[in-house]
Every structure is written in structure tokens, then in C-alpha cells.
PDB file of C-alpha atoms and ligand atoms in Angstrom:
ATOM      1  CA  UNK A 846       0.186  -5.406 -17.424  1.00 41.00           C
ATOM      2  CA  UNK A 847      -2.803  -3.469 -18.927  1.00 39.00           C
ATOM      3  CA  UNK A 848      -5.480  -5.648 -19.778  1.00 38.00           C
ATOM      4  CA  UNK A 849      -5.285  -7.575 -16.378  1.00 41.00           C
ATOM      5  CA  UNK A 850      -8.294  -5.703 -15.243  1.00 48.00           C
ATOM      6  CA  UNK A 851      -9.646  -8.595 -12.971  1.00 55.00           C
ATOM      7  CA  UNK A 852      -6.292  -8.370 -10.918  1.00 88.00           C
ATOM      8  CA  UNK A 853      -6.392  -4.714 -10.350  1.00 96.00           C
ATOM      9  CA  UNK A 854      -6.965  -3.750  -6.754  1.00 98.00           C
ATOM     10  CA  UNK A 855      -8.020  -0.294  -5.606  1.00 98.00           C
ATOM     11  CA  UNK A 856      -6.802   0.521  -1.951  1.00 99.00           C
ATOM     12  CA  UNK A 857      -8.279   3.687  -0.576  1.00 99.00           C
ATOM     13  CA  UNK A 858      -5.973   5.181   1.992  1.00 98.00           C
ATOM     14  CA  UNK A 859      -8.253   6.364   4.934  1.00 98.00           C
ATOM     15  CA  UNK A 860      -5.614   8.909   5.885  1.00 98.00           C
ATOM     16  CA  UNK A 861      -7.401  11.423   3.634  1.00 98.00           C
ATOM     17  CA  UNK A 862     -11.266  10.220   5.135  1.00 98.00           C
ATOM     18  CA  UNK A 863     -13.015  12.319   7.825  1.00 98.00           C
ATOM     19  CA  UNK A 864     -11.905  10.969  10.680  1.00 98.00           C
ATOM     20  CA  UNK A 865     -14.616  12.200  12.926  1.00 98.00           C
ATOM     21  CA  UNK A 866     -16.771   9.661  10.592  1.00 98.00           C
ATOM     22  CA  UNK A 867     -13.957   6.745  10.020  1.00 98.00           C
ATOM     23  CA  UNK A 868     -16.779   3.904  10.011  1.00 98.00           C
ATOM     24  CA  UNK A 869     -19.019   5.541   7.635  1.00 98.00           C
ATOM     25  CA  UNK A 870     -16.100   6.348   5.390  1.00 98.00           C
ATOM     26  CA  UNK A 871     -14.567   2.847   5.672  1.00 98.00           C
ATOM     27  CA  UNK A 872     -18.232   1.499   4.494  1.00 98.00           C
ATOM     28  CA  UNK A 873     -18.586   4.026   1.802  1.00 98.00           C
ATOM     29  CA  UNK A 874     -15.267   2.994   0.036  1.00 98.00           C
ATOM     30  CA  UNK A 875     -16.114  -0.390   0.463  1.00 98.00           C
ATOM     31  CA  UNK A 876     -19.402  -0.335  -0.994  1.00 98.00           C
ATOM     32  CA  UNK A 877     -17.953   2.260  -3.772  1.00 98.00           C
ATOM     33  CA  UNK A 878     -15.753  -0.946  -4.746  1.00 98.00           C
ATOM     34  CA  UNK A 879     -12.512  -0.784  -2.892  1.00 98.00           C
ATOM     35  CA  UNK A 880     -10.878  -3.993  -2.774  1.00 98.00           C
ATOM     36  CA  UNK A 881      -8.529  -3.139   0.205  1.00 98.00           C
ATOM     37  CA  UNK A 882      -8.331  -0.636   3.043  1.00 99.00           C
ATOM     38  CA  UNK A 883      -5.288   0.956   3.157  1.00 99.00           C
ATOM     39  CA  UNK A 884      -4.372   2.052   6.576  1.00 99.00           C
ATOM     40  CA  UNK A 885      -1.304   4.473   7.044  1.00 99.00           C
ATOM     41  CA  UNK A 886       0.471   4.054  10.668  1.00 99.00           C
ATOM     42  CA  UNK A 887       2.943   6.933  11.448  1.00 98.00           C
ATOM     43  CA  UNK A 888       4.913   7.368  14.293  1.00 98.00           C
ATOM     44  CA  UNK A 889       6.632  10.815  14.149  1.00 98.00           C
ATOM     45  CA  UNK A 890       9.975   9.268  14.259  1.00 98.00           C
ATOM     46  CA  UNK A 891      10.362   7.246  11.164  1.00 98.00           C
ATOM     47  CA  UNK A 892       8.345   9.678   9.312  1.00 98.00           C
ATOM     48  CA  UNK A 893       7.396  13.402  10.264  1.00 98.00           C
ATOM     49  CA  UNK A 894       3.831  12.759  11.112  1.00 98.00           C
ATOM     50  CA  UNK A 895       1.591  10.819  13.716  1.00 98.00           C
ATOM     51  CA  UNK A 896      -1.686   9.171  12.841  1.00 98.00           C
ATOM     52  CA  UNK A 897      -3.111   5.938  14.258  1.00 98.00           C
ATOM     53  CA  UNK A 898      -2.254   2.686  16.341  1.00 98.00           C
ATOM     54  CA  UNK A 899      -3.734  -0.763  16.858  1.00 98.00           C
ATOM     55  CA  UNK A 900      -6.545   0.316  18.928  1.00 98.00           C
ATOM     56  CA  UNK A 901      -7.935   2.286  15.853  1.00 98.00           C
ATOM     57  CA  UNK A 902      -6.982  -0.399  13.461  1.00 98.00           C
ATOM     58  CA  UNK A 903      -8.737  -2.701  15.659  1.00 98.00           C
ATOM     59  CA  UNK A 904     -12.086  -0.597  15.612  1.00 98.00           C
ATOM     60  CA  UNK A 905     -11.737  -0.325  11.795  1.00 98.00           C
ATOM     61  CA  UNK A 906     -11.286  -4.074  11.422  1.00 98.00           C
ATOM     62  CA  UNK A 907     -14.456  -4.730  13.436  1.00 98.00           C
ATOM     63  CA  UNK A 908     -16.625  -3.037  10.738  1.00 98.00           C
ATOM     64  CA  UNK A 909     -14.576  -3.663   7.670  1.00 98.00           C
ATOM     65  CA  UNK A 910     -15.332  -6.369   5.385  1.00 98.00           C
ATOM     66  CA  UNK A 911     -12.248  -5.929   2.908  1.00 98.00           C
ATOM     67  CA  UNK A 912      -8.978  -6.751   3.931  1.00 98.00           C
ATOM     68  CA  UNK A 913      -7.089  -4.299   5.724  1.00 99.00           C
ATOM     69  CA  UNK A 914      -3.877  -3.281   4.103  1.00 99.00           C
ATOM     70  CA  UNK A 915      -1.611  -1.981   6.904  1.00 99.00           C
ATOM     71  CA  UNK A 916       1.258   0.082   6.107  1.00 99.00           C
ATOM     72  CA  UNK A 917       3.602   0.503   8.754  1.00 99.00           C
ATOM     73  CA  UNK A 918       5.813   3.749   8.849  1.00 99.00           C
ATOM     74  CA  UNK A 919       7.159   3.051  12.454  1.00 98.00           C
ATOM     75  CA  UNK A 920      10.636   1.999  13.836  1.00 98.00           C
ATOM     76  CA  UNK A 921      11.405   0.135  15.600  1.00 98.00           C
ATOM     77  CA  UNK A 922       8.579  -2.064  13.824  1.00 98.00           C
ATOM     78  CA  UNK A 923       9.145  -5.637  15.475  1.00 98.00           C
ATOM     79  CA  UNK A 924       7.702  -5.015  19.066  1.00 98.00           C
ATOM     80  CA  UNK A 925       4.505  -3.495  17.525  1.00 98.00           C
ATOM     81  CA  UNK A 926       3.668  -6.190  15.037  1.00 98.00           C
ATOM     82  CA  UNK A 927       1.798  -8.626  17.319  1.00 98.00           C
ATOM     83  CA  UNK A 928      -0.722  -5.873  18.160  1.00 98.00           C
ATOM     84  CA  UNK A 929      -1.490  -4.935  14.567  1.00 99.00           C
ATOM     85  CA  UNK A 930      -2.005  -8.729  13.923  1.00 99.00           C
ATOM     86  CA  UNK A 931      -4.256  -9.062  16.963  1.00 98.00           C
ATOM     87  CA  UNK A 932      -6.113  -6.108  15.800  1.00 98.00           C
ATOM     88  CA  UNK A 933      -7.109  -7.428  12.488  1.00 98.00           C
ATOM     89  CA  UNK A 934      -4.436  -6.750   9.725  1.00 99.00           C
ATOM     90  CA  UNK A 935      -4.816  -9.049   6.834  1.00 98.00           C
ATOM     91  CA  UNK A 936      -1.529  -7.649   5.139  1.00 99.00           C
ATOM     92  CA  UNK A 937       1.017  -5.873   7.262  1.00 99.00           C
ATOM     93  CA  UNK A 938       4.048  -3.892   5.352  1.00 99.00           C
ATOM     94  CA  UNK A 939       7.150  -2.843   6.854  1.00 99.00           C
ATOM     95  CA  UNK A 940       9.455  -0.493   5.283  1.00 98.00           C
ATOM     96  CA  UNK A 941      12.899  -1.988   4.515  1.00 98.00           C
ATOM     97  CA  UNK A 942      14.682   1.228   5.988  1.00 98.00           C
ATOM     98  CA  UNK A 943      12.850   0.984   9.373  1.00 98.00           C
ATOM     99  CA  UNK A 944      14.424  -2.407  10.216  1.00 97.00           C
ATOM    100  CA  UNK A 945      17.690  -3.621  10.783  1.00 97.00           C
ATOM    101  CA  UNK A 946      16.632  -7.168  10.376  1.00 98.00           C
ATOM    102  CA  UNK A 947      14.290  -7.082   7.554  1.00 98.00           C
ATOM    103  CA  UNK A 948      14.494 -11.082   7.141  1.00 98.00           C
ATOM    104  CA  UNK A 949      13.422 -11.634  10.843  1.00 98.00           C
ATOM    105  CA  UNK A 950      10.852  -8.836  10.508  1.00 98.00           C
ATOM    106  CA  UNK A 951       9.153 -10.401   7.558  1.00 98.00           C
ATOM    107  CA  UNK A 952       9.454 -13.944   9.036  1.00 98.00           C
ATOM    108  CA  UNK A 953       7.525 -12.741  12.365  1.00 98.00           C
ATOM    109  CA  UNK A 954       4.579 -11.286  10.314  1.00 99.00           C
ATOM    110  CA  UNK A 955       4.075 -14.478   8.454  1.00 98.00           C
ATOM    111  CA  UNK A 956       4.602 -16.530  11.582  1.00 98.00           C
ATOM    112  CA  UNK A 957       1.770 -14.862  13.376  1.00 98.00           C
ATOM    113  CA  UNK A 958      -0.477 -15.556  10.359  1.00 98.00           C
ATOM    114  CA  UNK A 959      -0.411 -12.315   8.426  1.00 98.00           C
ATOM    115  CA  UNK A 960       0.603 -11.624   4.981  1.00 99.00           C
ATOM    116  CA  UNK A 961       3.821  -9.757   4.812  1.00 99.00           C
ATOM    117  CA  UNK A 962       4.885  -6.782   2.620  1.00 99.00           C
ATOM    118  CA  UNK A 963       8.000  -4.747   2.052  1.00 98.00           C
ATOM    119  CA  UNK A 964       7.653  -0.881   1.340  1.00 99.00           C
ATOM    120  CA  UNK A 965      10.614   0.914  -0.243  1.00 98.00           C
ATOM    121  CA  UNK A 966      11.142   4.908   0.135  1.00 98.00           C
ATOM    122  CA  UNK A 967      11.766   6.637  -3.360  1.00 98.00           C
ATOM    123  CA  UNK A 968      15.403   6.685  -2.552  1.00 98.00           C
ATOM    124  CA  UNK A 969      15.725   3.312  -1.520  1.00 98.00           C
ATOM    125  CA  UNK A 970      17.403   0.988  -4.108  1.00 98.00           C
ATOM    126  CA  UNK A 971      15.878  -2.150  -5.540  1.00 98.00           C
ATOM    127  CA  UNK A 972      18.564  -4.465  -4.425  1.00 97.00           C
ATOM    128  CA  UNK A 973      17.146  -4.178  -1.176  1.00 95.00           C
ATOM    129  CA  UNK A 974      14.600  -6.549  -2.050  1.00 97.00           C
ATOM    130  CA  UNK A 975      16.433  -9.238  -3.905  1.00 96.00           C
ATOM    131  CA  UNK A 976      17.224 -11.340  -0.451  1.00 97.00           C
ATOM    132  CA  UNK A 977      13.604 -11.082   0.751  1.00 98.00           C
ATOM    133  CA  UNK A 978      11.439 -11.248  -2.135  1.00 98.00           C
ATOM    134  CA  UNK A 979      10.589 -14.866  -1.535  1.00 98.00           C
ATOM    135  CA  UNK A 980       9.376 -13.955   2.058  1.00 98.00           C
ATOM    136  CA  UNK A 981       6.796 -11.374   0.985  1.00 98.00           C
ATOM    137  CA  UNK A 982       3.396 -11.444  -0.319  1.00 98.00           C
ATOM    138  CA  UNK A 983       3.466  -7.738  -1.588  1.00 98.00           C
ATOM    139  CA  UNK A 984       6.022  -5.126  -2.327  1.00 99.00           C
ATOM    140  CA  UNK A 985       4.834  -1.346  -1.790  1.00 99.00           C
ATOM    141  CA  UNK A 986       6.938   1.188  -4.039  1.00 99.00           C
ATOM    142  CA  UNK A 987       6.409   4.387  -2.447  1.00 99.00           C
ATOM    143  CA  UNK A 988       5.861   7.220  -5.114  1.00 99.00           C
ATOM    144  CA  UNK A 989       5.811   9.949  -2.525  1.00 99.00           C
ATOM    145  CA  UNK A 990       8.175  10.319   0.558  1.00 98.00           C
ATOM    146  CA  UNK A 991       5.957   8.991   3.323  1.00 98.00           C
ATOM    147  CA  UNK A 992       4.333  10.995   5.968  1.00 98.00           C
ATOM    148  CA  UNK A 993       1.625  12.775   4.237  1.00 98.00           C
ATOM    149  CA  UNK A 994      -1.388  12.553   1.994  1.00 98.00           C
ATOM    150  CA  UNK A 995      -1.871  14.739  -1.053  1.00 98.00           C
ATOM    151  CA  UNK A 996       1.729  14.704  -2.299  1.00 98.00           C
ATOM    152  CA  UNK A 997       2.791  14.663  -6.213  1.00 98.00           C
ATOM    153  CA  UNK A 998       3.761  11.352  -7.604  1.00 98.00           C
ATOM    154  CA  UNK A 999       7.567  10.796  -8.136  1.00 98.00           C
ATOM    155  CA  UNK A1000       7.944   9.392 -11.719  1.00 98.00           C
ATOM    156  CA  UNK A1001      11.026   7.764 -10.825  1.00 98.00           C
ATOM    157  CA  UNK A1002       8.599   4.977  -9.265  1.00 98.00           C
ATOM    158  CA  UNK A1003       7.792   3.853 -12.625  1.00 98.00           C
ATOM    159  CA  UNK A1004      11.072   2.630 -13.395  1.00 98.00           C
ATOM    160  CA  UNK A1005      11.464   0.993  -9.704  1.00 98.00           C
ATOM    161  CA  UNK A1006       7.885  -0.731 -10.707  1.00 98.00           C
ATOM    162  CA  UNK A1007       9.139  -2.073 -14.143  1.00 98.00           C
ATOM    163  CA  UNK A1008      12.132  -3.444 -12.639  1.00 98.00           C
ATOM    164  CA  UNK A1009      10.621  -5.216  -9.812  1.00 98.00           C
ATOM    165  CA  UNK A1010       7.625  -6.416 -11.829  1.00 98.00           C
ATOM    166  CA  UNK A1011      10.435  -8.167 -14.111  1.00 98.00           C
ATOM    167  CA  UNK A1012      11.998  -9.639 -10.953  1.00 98.00           C
ATOM    168  CA  UNK A1013       8.575 -11.108  -9.603  1.00 98.00           C
ATOM    169  CA  UNK A1014       7.749 -12.382 -13.057  1.00 98.00           C
ATOM    170  CA  UNK A1015      11.178 -14.012 -13.564  1.00 98.00           C
ATOM    171  CA  UNK A1016      11.134 -15.575 -10.260  1.00 98.00           C
ATOM    172  CA  UNK A1017       7.728 -16.949 -10.891  1.00 98.00           C
ATOM    173  CA  UNK A1018       6.471 -15.637  -7.411  1.00 98.00           C
ATOM    174  CA  UNK A1019       2.781 -14.579  -6.633  1.00 97.00           C
ATOM    175  CA  UNK A1020       3.857 -11.185  -5.098  1.00 98.00           C
ATOM    176  CA  UNK A1021       1.343  -8.257  -5.423  1.00 98.00           C
ATOM    177  CA  UNK A1022       3.045  -5.137  -6.400  1.00 98.00           C
ATOM    178  CA  UNK A1023       1.744  -2.103  -4.898  1.00 98.00           C
ATOM    179  CA  UNK A1024       2.138   1.521  -5.669  1.00 99.00           C
ATOM    180  CA  UNK A1025       1.732   3.998  -2.970  1.00 99.00           C
ATOM    181  CA  UNK A1026       1.375   7.886  -3.242  1.00 99.00           C
ATOM    182  CA  UNK A1027       0.067  10.450  -5.494  1.00 98.00           C
ATOM    183  CA  UNK A1028      -1.953   8.149  -7.698  1.00 99.00           C
ATOM    184  CA  UNK A1029      -4.764  10.172  -9.718  1.00 98.00           C
ATOM    185  CA  UNK A1030      -6.735   9.239 -12.549  1.00 98.00           C
ATOM    186  CA  UNK A1031      -4.349  10.665 -15.058  1.00 98.00           C
ATOM    187  CA  UNK A1032      -1.144   8.701 -13.823  1.00 98.00           C
ATOM    188  CA  UNK A1033      -2.552   5.266 -12.884  1.00 98.00           C
ATOM    189  CA  UNK A1034      -2.302   4.093 -16.427  1.00 98.00           C
ATOM    190  CA  UNK A1035       1.350   4.406 -16.533  1.00 98.00           C
ATOM    191  CA  UNK A1036       1.843   2.809 -12.965  1.00 98.00           C
ATOM    192  CA  UNK A1037      -0.400  -0.285 -14.331  1.00 98.00           C
ATOM    193  CA  UNK A1038       1.809  -0.166 -17.580  1.00 97.00           C
ATOM    194  CA  UNK A1039       4.710  -0.294 -15.152  1.00 98.00           C
ATOM    195  CA  UNK A1040       3.625  -3.270 -13.665  1.00 98.00           C
ATOM    196  CA  UNK A1041       1.789  -2.414 -10.445  1.00 98.00           C
ATOM    197  CA  UNK A1042      -1.380  -4.280  -9.582  1.00 98.00           C
ATOM    198  CA  UNK A1043      -2.623  -2.572  -6.344  1.00 98.00           C
ATOM    199  CA  UNK A1044      -3.091   1.179  -6.301  1.00 98.00           C
ATOM    200  CA  UNK A1045      -3.261   3.016  -3.020  1.00 99.00           C
ATOM    201  CA  UNK A1046      -5.437   6.103  -3.575  1.00 99.00           C
ATOM    202  CA  UNK A1047      -5.994   8.735  -0.597  1.00 98.00           C
ATOM    203  CA  UNK A1048      -6.703  12.065  -1.538  1.00 98.00           C
ATOM    204  CA  UNK A1049      -7.933  11.119  -5.059  1.00 98.00           C
ATOM    205  CA  UNK A1050     -10.788   8.953  -3.770  1.00 99.00           C
ATOM    206  CA  UNK A1051     -11.883  11.241  -0.331  1.00 98.00           C
ATOM    207  CA  UNK A1052     -11.840  14.565  -2.163  1.00 98.00           C
ATOM    208  CA  UNK A1053     -14.362  13.459  -4.450  1.00 98.00           C
ATOM    209  CA  UNK A1054     -18.140  13.417  -3.598  1.00 98.00           C
ATOM    210  CA  UNK A1055     -18.860  10.314  -5.502  1.00 98.00           C
ATOM    211  CA  UNK A1056     -16.612   7.677  -4.258  1.00 99.00           C
ATOM    212  CA  UNK A1057     -18.196   4.572  -6.532  1.00 98.00           C
ATOM    213  CA  UNK A1058     -17.342   7.087  -9.627  1.00 98.00           C
ATOM    214  CA  UNK A1059     -13.819   7.929  -8.946  1.00 98.00           C
ATOM    215  CA  UNK A1060     -13.128   4.160  -7.980  1.00 98.00           C
ATOM    216  CA  UNK A1061     -14.588   3.184 -11.228  1.00 98.00           C
ATOM    217  CA  UNK A1062     -12.275   5.784 -13.125  1.00 98.00           C
ATOM    218  CA  UNK A1063      -9.185   4.681 -11.734  1.00 98.00           C
ATOM    219  CA  UNK A1064      -9.725   0.941 -12.284  1.00 98.00           C
ATOM    220  CA  UNK A1065     -10.854   1.931 -15.702  1.00 97.00           C
ATOM    221  CA  UNK A1066      -7.934   3.869 -16.174  1.00 98.00           C
ATOM    222  CA  UNK A1067      -5.720   1.223 -14.793  1.00 97.00           C
ATOM    223  CA  UNK A1068      -7.203  -1.266 -17.036  1.00 94.00           C
ATOM    224  CA  UNK A1069      -6.697   0.531 -20.308  1.00 88.00           C
ATOM    225  CA  UNK A1070      -4.877  -1.523 -23.114  1.00 80.00           C
ATOM    226  CA  UNK A1071      -3.389   1.582 -24.947  1.00 68.00           C
ATOM    227  CA  UNK A1072      -1.580   4.634 -23.423  1.00 62.00           C
ATOM    228  CA  UNK A1073      -3.597   7.620 -22.348  1.00 58.00           C
TER     229      UNK A1073
HETATM  230  C1  DX5 B1957       2.032   8.523   2.480  1.00 70.33           C
HETATM  231  C2  DX5 B1957       1.149   7.219   2.676  1.00 70.33           C
HETATM  232  C3  DX5 B1957       0.004   7.068   1.428  1.00 70.33           C
HETATM  233  C4  DX5 B1957      -0.916   8.379   1.299  1.00 70.33           C
HETATM  234  C5  DX5 B1957      -1.593   8.237   0.043  1.00 70.33           C
HETATM  235  O1  DX5 B1957       3.016   8.425   3.363  1.00 70.33           O
HETATM  236  O2  DX5 B1957       1.583   5.850   2.752  1.00 70.33           O
HETATM  237  O3  DX5 B1957      -0.744   5.910   1.584  1.00 70.33           O
HETATM  238  O4  DX5 B1957      -1.720   8.373   2.379  1.00 70.33           O
HETATM  239  O5  DX5 B1957      -2.189   9.344   0.009  1.00 70.33           O
HETATM  240  P1  DX5 B1957      -2.521  10.124  -1.593  1.00 70.33           P
HETATM  241  O6  DX5 B1957      -3.033   9.230  -2.384  1.00 70.33           O
HETATM  242  O7  DX5 B1957      -2.967  11.575  -1.390  1.00 70.33           O
HETATM  243  O8  DX5 B1957      -1.081  10.432  -1.976  1.00 70.33           O
HETATM  244 ZN1   ZN B1958       0.386   4.390   2.658  1.00 70.33          ZN
END
């Protein structure tokens, strides 16, 4: 996968942004080279944290120029999908563990005109994907247990990325493979080698004073031809 730098997308997660200056932060990461703006929605039920809902997503959508990559960590999820579509999400990812009827949920997202993604927790087996891969635009491999920014990358995610990349390619599908959690300049290369092409980075980006420099570093390391 390395060497495919034009395909590599960096998606800063605004979970680690300064929420008192959210608009400025979104503009800053866009100007710094972000490809997507990753928005983490948490409900205190599916994951042990609460963040934002459609109101804030709508406010961000008003000023964002890059696609909003909305990661829903909520259950139930179906009743809220129309609200996030109306709010301006470009991609809505739902967790396979958060809906009993994953096929229905993914079709609903697409019927409403949005791109659909499916996210898998670290402990969720890849086989959950096999019957829905044709219904999605993105697979999200969680490389942390969702709920918080700033956690450590779980290495097993690399095996999952490799297997899912093979599934996508074998079926000739155009599905983006996003890795979410603990991505830093020193591990992004391994994730890219394993087949990821969209990289969420929250604390790695927003902890730095220079967003352009860190996004460039992440992109460069992901694009390297040789192992670090
Ligand atoms: C975790 C979220 C991630 C997280 C990424 O539940 O889905 O998007 O904010 O943050 P870092 O890059 O700090 O792990
Ligand atoms: Zn996320």
C-alpha cells in the first residue's frame, strides 16, 4: 500500500480540539491539509463518554469545506441517522456492535444520500463484515477501544487491516479503509503498510503547535516506500 500517497487521507479528530474555539480549530486543520474532518459522537451508553450531537455537527458543517467523517458511537443508532444526514455529514460510520440490523442501518444511511461506513471494535471479528462489505463506502478499524482520545494503538489492528484490505481488493470494491485510534508519526507507516488509506489522528494533531507540520509528517510517513 505504501507509495500510494495520493490516496492517503488524514482525518483529524476534533475530539482533541479546543471546543471553546471549535470553528477556528476546524478551519486550522483544513488549512493545514486535512482531507476529512473526523467527528466523534458518543452517547455514554455504547461508549463510556459523552460528546456532541447533530446540533454541533451542523454548526461544524456550516464552516467546514472538507467532508465531515462522522463516527457514531451510539446505540440505538437508526433513529438519529436522519438528524446527522440533515446536519451535513458526508460519511456516517456506525458500529457493527451497535445495531442488531446492520444491513438495514447501512441501507438507511445510503438511502438518505450519505456515504456509509461500518466500524469494528478491537474485539469484533472481521467476519461481521463479510455480508455487508458491498453496502459500505468505508470500513473503520478501531485501533483503540472507543470512548476516548489519547489512548495507545492496539497492534492487533494491523492484522485486521491486512485481512480486510485483502477482502476489499479480492472483491474489487471501492471501499476506504480507515484506522482510528492511537495513530502517531511512528506507527502510521505500519498501518499504511497493512492497507489503511484513511488515518484518524486526534491527539497526535491537536497536541502540536503546528498542524501543518504534523499533518505533513503523518502523510509523509504513511507514504514511505520502505519500513521505518
Ligand atoms: C475514539 C475515537 C477516535 C479518537 C482518536 O473513540 O473514535 O477518533 O478520538 O483520537 P486519538 O488519535 O487521540 O487516539
Ligand atoms: Zn473516531
